[in-house]
Coordinates of C-alpha atoms and ligand atoms in Angstrom, one line a residue:
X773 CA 0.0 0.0 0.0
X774 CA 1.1 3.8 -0.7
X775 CA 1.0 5.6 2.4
X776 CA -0.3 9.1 1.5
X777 CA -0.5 12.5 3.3
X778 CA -2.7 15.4 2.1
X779 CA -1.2 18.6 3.4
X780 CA -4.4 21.9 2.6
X781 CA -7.6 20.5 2.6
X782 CA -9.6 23.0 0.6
X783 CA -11.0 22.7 -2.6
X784 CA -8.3 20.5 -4.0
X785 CA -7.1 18.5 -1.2
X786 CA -10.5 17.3 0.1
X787 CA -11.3 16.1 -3.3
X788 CA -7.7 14.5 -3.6
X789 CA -8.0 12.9 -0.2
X790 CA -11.2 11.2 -1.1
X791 CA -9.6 9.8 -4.5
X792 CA -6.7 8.7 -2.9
X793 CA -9.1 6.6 -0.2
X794 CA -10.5 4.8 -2.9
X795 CA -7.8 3.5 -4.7
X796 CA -7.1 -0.1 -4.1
X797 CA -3.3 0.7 -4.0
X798 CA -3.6 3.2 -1.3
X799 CA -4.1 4.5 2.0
X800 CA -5.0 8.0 3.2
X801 CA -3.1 7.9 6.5
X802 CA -4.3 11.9 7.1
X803 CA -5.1 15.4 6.1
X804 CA -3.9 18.6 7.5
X805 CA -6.1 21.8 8.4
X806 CA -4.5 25.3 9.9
X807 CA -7.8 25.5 11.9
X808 CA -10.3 23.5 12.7
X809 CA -13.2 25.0 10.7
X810 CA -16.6 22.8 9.0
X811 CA -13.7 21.1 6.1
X812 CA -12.0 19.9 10.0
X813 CA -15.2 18.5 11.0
X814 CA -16.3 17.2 7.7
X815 CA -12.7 15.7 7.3
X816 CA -13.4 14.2 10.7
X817 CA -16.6 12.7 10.0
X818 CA -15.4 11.2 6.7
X819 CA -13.1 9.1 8.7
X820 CA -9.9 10.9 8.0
X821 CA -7.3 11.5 10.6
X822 CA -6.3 15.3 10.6
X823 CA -3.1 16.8 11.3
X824 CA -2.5 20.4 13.0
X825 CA -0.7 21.8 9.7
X826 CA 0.8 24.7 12.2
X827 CA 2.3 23.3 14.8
X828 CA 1.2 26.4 17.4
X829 CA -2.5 26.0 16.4
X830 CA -2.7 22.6 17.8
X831 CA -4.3 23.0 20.9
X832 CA -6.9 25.1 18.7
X833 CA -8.4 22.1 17.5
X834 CA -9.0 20.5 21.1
X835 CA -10.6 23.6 22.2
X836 CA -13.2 23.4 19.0
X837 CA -13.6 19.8 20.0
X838 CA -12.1 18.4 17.1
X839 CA -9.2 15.7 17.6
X840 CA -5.8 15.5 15.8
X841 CA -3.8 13.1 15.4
X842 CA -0.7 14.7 15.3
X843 CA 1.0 17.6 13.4
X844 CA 2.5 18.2 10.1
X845 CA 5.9 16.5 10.7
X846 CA 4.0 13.4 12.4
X847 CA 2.0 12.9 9.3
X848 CA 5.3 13.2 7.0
X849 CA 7.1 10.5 9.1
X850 CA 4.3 8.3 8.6
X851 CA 3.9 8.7 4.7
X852 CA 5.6 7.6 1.5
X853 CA 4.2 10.5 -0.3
X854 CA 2.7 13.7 1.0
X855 CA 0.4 15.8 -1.3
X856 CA 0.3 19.5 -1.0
X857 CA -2.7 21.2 -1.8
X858 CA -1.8 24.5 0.3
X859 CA -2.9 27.8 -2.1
X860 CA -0.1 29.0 -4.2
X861 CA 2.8 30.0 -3.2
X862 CA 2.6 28.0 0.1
X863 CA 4.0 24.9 -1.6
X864 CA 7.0 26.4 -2.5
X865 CA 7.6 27.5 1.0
X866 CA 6.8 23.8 2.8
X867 CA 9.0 22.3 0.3
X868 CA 11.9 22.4 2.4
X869 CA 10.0 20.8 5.2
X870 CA 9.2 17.9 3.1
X871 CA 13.2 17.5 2.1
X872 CA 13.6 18.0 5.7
X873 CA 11.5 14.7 6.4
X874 CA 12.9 12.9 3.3
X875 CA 9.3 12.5 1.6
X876 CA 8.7 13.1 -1.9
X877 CA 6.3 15.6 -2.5
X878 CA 3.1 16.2 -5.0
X879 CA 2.8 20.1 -5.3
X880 CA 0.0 21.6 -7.5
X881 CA -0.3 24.0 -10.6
X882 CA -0.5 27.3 -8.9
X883 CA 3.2 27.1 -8.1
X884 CA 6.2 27.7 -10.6
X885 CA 7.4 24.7 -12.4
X886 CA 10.9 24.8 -10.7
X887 CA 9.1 24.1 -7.7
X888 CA 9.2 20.1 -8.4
X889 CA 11.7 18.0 -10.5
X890 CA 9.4 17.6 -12.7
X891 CA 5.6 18.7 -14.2
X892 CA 2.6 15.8 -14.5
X893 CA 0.1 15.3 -16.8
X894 CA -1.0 11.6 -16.7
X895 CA -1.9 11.2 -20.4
X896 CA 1.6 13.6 -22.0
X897 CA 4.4 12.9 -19.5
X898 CA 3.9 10.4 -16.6
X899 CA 7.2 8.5 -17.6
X900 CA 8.8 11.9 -17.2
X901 CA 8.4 11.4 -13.5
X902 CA 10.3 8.2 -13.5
X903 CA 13.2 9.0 -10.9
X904 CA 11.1 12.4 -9.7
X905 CA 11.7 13.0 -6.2
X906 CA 8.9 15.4 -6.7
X907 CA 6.2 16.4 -9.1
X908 CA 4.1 19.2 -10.2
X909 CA 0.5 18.4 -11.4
X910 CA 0.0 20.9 -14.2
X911 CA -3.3 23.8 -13.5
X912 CA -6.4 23.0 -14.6
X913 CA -6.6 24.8 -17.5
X914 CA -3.3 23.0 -18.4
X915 CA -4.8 19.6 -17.8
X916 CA -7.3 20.5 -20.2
X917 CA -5.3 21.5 -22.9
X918 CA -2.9 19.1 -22.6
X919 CA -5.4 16.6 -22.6
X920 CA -7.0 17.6 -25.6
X921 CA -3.7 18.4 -27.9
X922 CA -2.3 15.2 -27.7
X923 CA -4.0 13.1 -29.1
X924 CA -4.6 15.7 -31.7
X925 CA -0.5 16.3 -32.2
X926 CA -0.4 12.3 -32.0
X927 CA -2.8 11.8 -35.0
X928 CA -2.8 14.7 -37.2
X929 CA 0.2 16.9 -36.2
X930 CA -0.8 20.0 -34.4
X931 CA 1.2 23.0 -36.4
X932 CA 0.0 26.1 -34.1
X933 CA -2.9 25.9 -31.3
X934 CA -4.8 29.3 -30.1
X935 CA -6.6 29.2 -27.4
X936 CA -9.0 31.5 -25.7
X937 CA -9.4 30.5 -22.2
X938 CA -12.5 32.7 -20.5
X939 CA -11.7 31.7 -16.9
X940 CA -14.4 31.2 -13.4
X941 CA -14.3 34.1 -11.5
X942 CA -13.4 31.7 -8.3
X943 CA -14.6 28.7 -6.7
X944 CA -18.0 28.4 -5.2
X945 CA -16.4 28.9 -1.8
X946 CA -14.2 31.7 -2.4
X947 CA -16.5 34.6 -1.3
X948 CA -13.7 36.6 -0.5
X949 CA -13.6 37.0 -4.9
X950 CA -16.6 38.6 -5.3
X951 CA -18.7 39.8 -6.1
X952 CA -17.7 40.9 -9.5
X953 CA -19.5 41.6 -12.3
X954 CA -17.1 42.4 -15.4
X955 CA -14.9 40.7 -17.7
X956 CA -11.3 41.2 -17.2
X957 CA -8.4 40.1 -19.9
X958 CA -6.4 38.1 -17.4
X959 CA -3.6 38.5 -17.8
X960 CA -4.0 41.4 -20.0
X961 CA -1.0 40.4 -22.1
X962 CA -1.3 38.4 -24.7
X963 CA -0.1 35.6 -25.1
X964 CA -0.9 34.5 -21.5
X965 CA 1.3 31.6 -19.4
X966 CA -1.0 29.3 -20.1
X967 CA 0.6 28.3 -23.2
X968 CA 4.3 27.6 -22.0
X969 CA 2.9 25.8 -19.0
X970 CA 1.3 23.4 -21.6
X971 CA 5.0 23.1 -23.1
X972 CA 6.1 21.9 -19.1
X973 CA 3.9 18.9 -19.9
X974 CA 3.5 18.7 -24.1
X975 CA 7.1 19.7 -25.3
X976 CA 7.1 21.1 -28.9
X977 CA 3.5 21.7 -29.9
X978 CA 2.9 25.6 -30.5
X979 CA 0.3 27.0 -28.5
X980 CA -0.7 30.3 -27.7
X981 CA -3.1 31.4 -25.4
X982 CA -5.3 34.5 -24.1
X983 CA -6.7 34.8 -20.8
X984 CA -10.3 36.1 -19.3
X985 CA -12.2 36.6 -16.2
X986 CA -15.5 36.2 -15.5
X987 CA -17.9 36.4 -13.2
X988 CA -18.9 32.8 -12.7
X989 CA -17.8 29.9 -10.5
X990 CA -18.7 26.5 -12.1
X991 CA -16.2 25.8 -15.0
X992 CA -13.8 27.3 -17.5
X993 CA -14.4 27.2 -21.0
X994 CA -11.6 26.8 -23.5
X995 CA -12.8 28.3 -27.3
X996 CA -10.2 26.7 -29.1
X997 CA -8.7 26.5 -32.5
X998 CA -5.9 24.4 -34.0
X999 CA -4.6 24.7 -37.1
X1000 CA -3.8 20.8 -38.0
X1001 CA -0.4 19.3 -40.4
X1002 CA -3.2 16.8 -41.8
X1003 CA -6.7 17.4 -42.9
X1004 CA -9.2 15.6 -41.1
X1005 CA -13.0 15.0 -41.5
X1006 CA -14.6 16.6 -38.6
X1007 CA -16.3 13.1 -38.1
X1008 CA -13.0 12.1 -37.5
X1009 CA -11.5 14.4 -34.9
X1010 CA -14.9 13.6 -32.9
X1011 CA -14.1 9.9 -33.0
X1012 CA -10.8 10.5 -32.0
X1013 CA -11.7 12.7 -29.1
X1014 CA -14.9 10.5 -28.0
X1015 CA -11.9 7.2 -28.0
X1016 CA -10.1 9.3 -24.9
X1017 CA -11.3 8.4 -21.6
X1018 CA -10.5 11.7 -19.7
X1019 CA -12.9 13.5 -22.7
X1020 CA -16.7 14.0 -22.7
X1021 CA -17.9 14.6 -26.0
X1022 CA -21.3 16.2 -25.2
X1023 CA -24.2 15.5 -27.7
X1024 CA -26.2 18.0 -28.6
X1025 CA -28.9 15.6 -27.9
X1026 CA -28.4 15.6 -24.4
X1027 CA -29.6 19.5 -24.4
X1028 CA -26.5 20.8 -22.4
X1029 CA -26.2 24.0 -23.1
X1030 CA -23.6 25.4 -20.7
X1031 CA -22.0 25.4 -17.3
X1032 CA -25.2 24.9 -15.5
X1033 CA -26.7 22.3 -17.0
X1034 CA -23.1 20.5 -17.1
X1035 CA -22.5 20.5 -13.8
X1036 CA -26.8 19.2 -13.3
X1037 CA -26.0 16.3 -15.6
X1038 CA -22.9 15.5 -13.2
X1039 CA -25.0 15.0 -10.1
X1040 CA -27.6 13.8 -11.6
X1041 CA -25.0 10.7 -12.5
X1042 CA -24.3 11.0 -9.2
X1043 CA -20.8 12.4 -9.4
X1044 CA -20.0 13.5 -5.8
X1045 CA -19.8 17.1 -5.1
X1046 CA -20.8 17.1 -8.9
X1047 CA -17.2 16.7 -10.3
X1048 CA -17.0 16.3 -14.0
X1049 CA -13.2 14.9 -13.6
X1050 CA -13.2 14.8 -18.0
X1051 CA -12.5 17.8 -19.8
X1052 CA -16.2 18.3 -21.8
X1053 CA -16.5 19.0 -25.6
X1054 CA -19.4 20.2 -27.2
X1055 CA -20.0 17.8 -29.9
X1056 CA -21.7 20.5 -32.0
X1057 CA -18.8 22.3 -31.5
X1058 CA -16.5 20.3 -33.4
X1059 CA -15.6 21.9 -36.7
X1060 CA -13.0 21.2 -39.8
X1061 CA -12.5 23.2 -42.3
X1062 CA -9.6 22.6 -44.4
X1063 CA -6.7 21.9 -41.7
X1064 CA -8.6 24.5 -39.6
X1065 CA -10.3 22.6 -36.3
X1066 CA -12.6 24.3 -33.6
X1067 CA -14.3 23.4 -30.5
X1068 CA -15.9 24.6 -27.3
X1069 CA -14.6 22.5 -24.3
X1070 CA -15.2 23.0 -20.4
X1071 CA -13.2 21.9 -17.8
X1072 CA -13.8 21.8 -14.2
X1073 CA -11.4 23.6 -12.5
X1074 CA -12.1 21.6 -9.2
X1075 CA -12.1 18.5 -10.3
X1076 CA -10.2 18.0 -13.5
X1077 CA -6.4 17.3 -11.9
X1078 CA -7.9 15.0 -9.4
X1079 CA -7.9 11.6 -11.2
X1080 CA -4.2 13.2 -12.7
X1081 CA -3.0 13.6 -8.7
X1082 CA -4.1 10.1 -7.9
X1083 CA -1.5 9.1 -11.2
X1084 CA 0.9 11.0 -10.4
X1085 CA 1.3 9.3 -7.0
X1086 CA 2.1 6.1 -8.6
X1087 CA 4.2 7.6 -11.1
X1088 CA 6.2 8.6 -8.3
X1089 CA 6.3 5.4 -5.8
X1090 CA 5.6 3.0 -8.5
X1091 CA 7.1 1.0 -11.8
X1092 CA 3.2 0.6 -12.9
X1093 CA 2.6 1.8 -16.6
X1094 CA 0.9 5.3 -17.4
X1095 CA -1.7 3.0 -19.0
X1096 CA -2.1 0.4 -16.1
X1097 CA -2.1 3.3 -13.6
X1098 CA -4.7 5.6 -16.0
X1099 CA -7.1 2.5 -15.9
X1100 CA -7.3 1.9 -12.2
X1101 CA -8.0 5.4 -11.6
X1102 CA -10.6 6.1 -14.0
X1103 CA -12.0 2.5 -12.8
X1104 CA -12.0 3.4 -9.3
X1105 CA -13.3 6.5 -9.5
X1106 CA -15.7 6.2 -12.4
X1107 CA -13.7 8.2 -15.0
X1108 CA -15.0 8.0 -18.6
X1109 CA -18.5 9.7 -18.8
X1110 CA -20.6 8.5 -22.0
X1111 CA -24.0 9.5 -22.7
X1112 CA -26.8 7.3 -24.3
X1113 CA -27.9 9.7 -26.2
X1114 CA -26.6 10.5 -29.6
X1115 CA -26.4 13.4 -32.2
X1116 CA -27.9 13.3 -35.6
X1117 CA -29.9 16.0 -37.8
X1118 CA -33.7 15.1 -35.9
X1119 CA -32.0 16.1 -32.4
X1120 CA -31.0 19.4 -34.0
X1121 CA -34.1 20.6 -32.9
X1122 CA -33.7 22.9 -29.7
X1123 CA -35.1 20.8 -26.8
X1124 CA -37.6 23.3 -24.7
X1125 CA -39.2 23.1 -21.1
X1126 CA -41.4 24.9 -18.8
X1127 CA -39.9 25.2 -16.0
Ligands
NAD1029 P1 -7.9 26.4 -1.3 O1 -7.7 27.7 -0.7 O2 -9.3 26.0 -1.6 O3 -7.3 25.3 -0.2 C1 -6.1 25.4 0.3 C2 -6.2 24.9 1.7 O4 -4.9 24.9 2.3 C3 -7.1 25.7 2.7 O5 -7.9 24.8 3.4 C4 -6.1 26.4 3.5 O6 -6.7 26.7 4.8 C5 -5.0 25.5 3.6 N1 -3.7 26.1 4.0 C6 -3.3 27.4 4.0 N2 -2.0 27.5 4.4 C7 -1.6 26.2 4.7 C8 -0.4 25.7 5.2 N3 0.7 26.5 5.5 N4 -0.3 24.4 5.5 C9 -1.4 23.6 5.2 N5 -2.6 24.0 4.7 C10 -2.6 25.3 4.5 O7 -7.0 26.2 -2.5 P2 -7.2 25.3 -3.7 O8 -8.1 25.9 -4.7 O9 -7.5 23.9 -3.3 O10 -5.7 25.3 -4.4 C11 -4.7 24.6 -4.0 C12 -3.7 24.4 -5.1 O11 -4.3 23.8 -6.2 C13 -3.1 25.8 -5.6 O12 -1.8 25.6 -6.1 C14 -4.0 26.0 -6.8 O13 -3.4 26.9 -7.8 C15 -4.2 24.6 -7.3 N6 -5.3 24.4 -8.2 C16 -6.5 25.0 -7.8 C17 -7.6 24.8 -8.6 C18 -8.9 25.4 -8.3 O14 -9.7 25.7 -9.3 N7 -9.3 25.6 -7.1 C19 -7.5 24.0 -9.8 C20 -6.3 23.4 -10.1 C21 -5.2 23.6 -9.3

């Protein structure tokens, strides 16, 4: 079994902590907290034994009658791998305490690449990690990119991606962001990071990107075209995209017209918290014209690097295969939404309701 710390249980972390308990191959020996707010309790009640990140908060927790099992140097002694989901910037500063304790560390994508010795995606660059002492899971707008241009680079050559990425406002807990009500180029130079961060995990495949922020808090959607080295039939880059797991190709049928109904369709499958873990393309969307391609995708900025933490984990303590690793995760967690429904010309027809 891989022993596995979490270290920031917020948005990423409790969802990474959940994953990692229920992977065959693992065990979630504890969490961290700074203070022991509702995520303490609710980390508490979901079995999971919670650490005093700070070591001078510790007697908070007793007095809010929540008990720990130790603090943040307890939990790394007892780990083979701790996973830092601290908010950016923070990771790069606990680093040395992980070197400290010897234990390889998982950082996340709002820190600089040179924070690891190397950057994840599970699908572009898991053997890069082979011999990693630490890794960087790539943002979620990197995931989603990466994701998507590989297979494209790997069938049809991709000779220059641009990308318009109009970006959530914040999380649905991060009231502290709002509220807004604009749209702001972000950053307003052009073209953004996003596009060399892809490069950390999909080396040579030109891609620039532009940035913007909106007021919502549900997903991120990418408006994306690729100018392709081959020509292919649009019914062809949709059966290439459909074939990879971490994709959603979203019929038109299914009468999903945007964030909302997205992230409805999730829980109504019965996706916890309502995580869409698969980047989602709008199969309407899809569009070749001469070696011009162009789609619509969202990605869920929550959940998206999830399933790509729990790989990067085994890349890390393991020799198991991107492939064999890939396939227990999505198995385990469910990865690899399909929908019954598909498109043709009849389901053109806009699908209306009442209420
Ligand atoms: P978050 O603020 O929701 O959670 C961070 C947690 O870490 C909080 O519970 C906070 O109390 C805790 N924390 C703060 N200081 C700490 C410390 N010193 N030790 C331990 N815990 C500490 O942040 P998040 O959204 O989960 O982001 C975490 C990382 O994941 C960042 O690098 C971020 O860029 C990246 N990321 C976030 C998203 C997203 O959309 N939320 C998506 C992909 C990647």
């Amino acid at each position: 079994m891989i022993r596995v710390g979490v270290n920031g249980y917020g948005t990423i972390g409790k969802r990474v902590a959940d994953a990692v308990a229920t992977q065959p191959d693992m065990e979630l020996v504890g969490v961290t907290k700074t203070k022991p707010n509702y995520e303490a309790e609710a980390a508490t009640r979901r079995g999971y034994d919670l650490y005093a990140a700070l070591a001078d908060r510790a007697d908070d927790f007793a007095a809010a009658g929540v008990g720990i099992a130790g603090t943040l140097p307890d939990l790394l002694e007892s780990v083979d791998v701790v996973v830092d989901c601290t908010p950016s910037g923070i990771g790069a500063r606990n680093r040395a305490i992980y070197a400290a304790h010897d234990t390889p560390a998982i950082f996340q994508g709002g820190e600089d690449a040179d924070v690891a010795d190397a950057s994840f995606n599970a699908r572009t660059s898991f053997e890069s990690a082979r011999g990693a002492d630490s890794l960087r899971v790539v943002s979620c707008n990197t995931t989603g990119l990466a994701r998507l241009l590989a297979p494209l680079e790997e069938a049809y050559g991709v000779e220059k991606a641009r990308v318009t990425l109009v970006r959530r406002g914040g999380d649905p807990s991060e009231t502290g962001r709002g509220p807004i009500n604009d749209v702001l180029p972000d950053p307003a130079t052009v073209p953004s990071h996003h596009g060399p961060d892809v490069n950390t995990v999909l080396p040579g495949v030109p891609v620039d990107t532009a940035a913007l922020k909106v007021p919502v808090t549900t997903m991120h959607t990418h408006s994306v075209n690729v100018t392709l080295r081959e020509a292919p039939t649009t019914g062809e880059v949709h059966d290439l995209l459909a074939e990879e797991s971490r994709i959603f190709t979203v019929p038109e049928a299914a009468g999903i017209d945007g964030a909302g109904k997205l992230k409805e369709y999730a829980m109504d499958r019965g996706r916890p918290r309502g995580d869409l873990w698969e980047n989602c393309v709008w199969e309407e969307s899809i569009n070749v014209s001469g070696h011009d391609l162009y789609l619509f995708e969202n990605v869920h900025q929550e959940a998206d690097v999830v399933p790509e933490n729990v790989d990067a984990i085994r890349a890390l303590t393991t020799d198991l295969s991107a492939a064999e690793s890939i396939e227990r995760t999505n198995e385990t967690l469910g990865v690899g939404l399909e929908s019954l429904l598909t498109s043709d010309e009849d389901a053109r027809d806009p699908i209306t309701a009442d209420d």
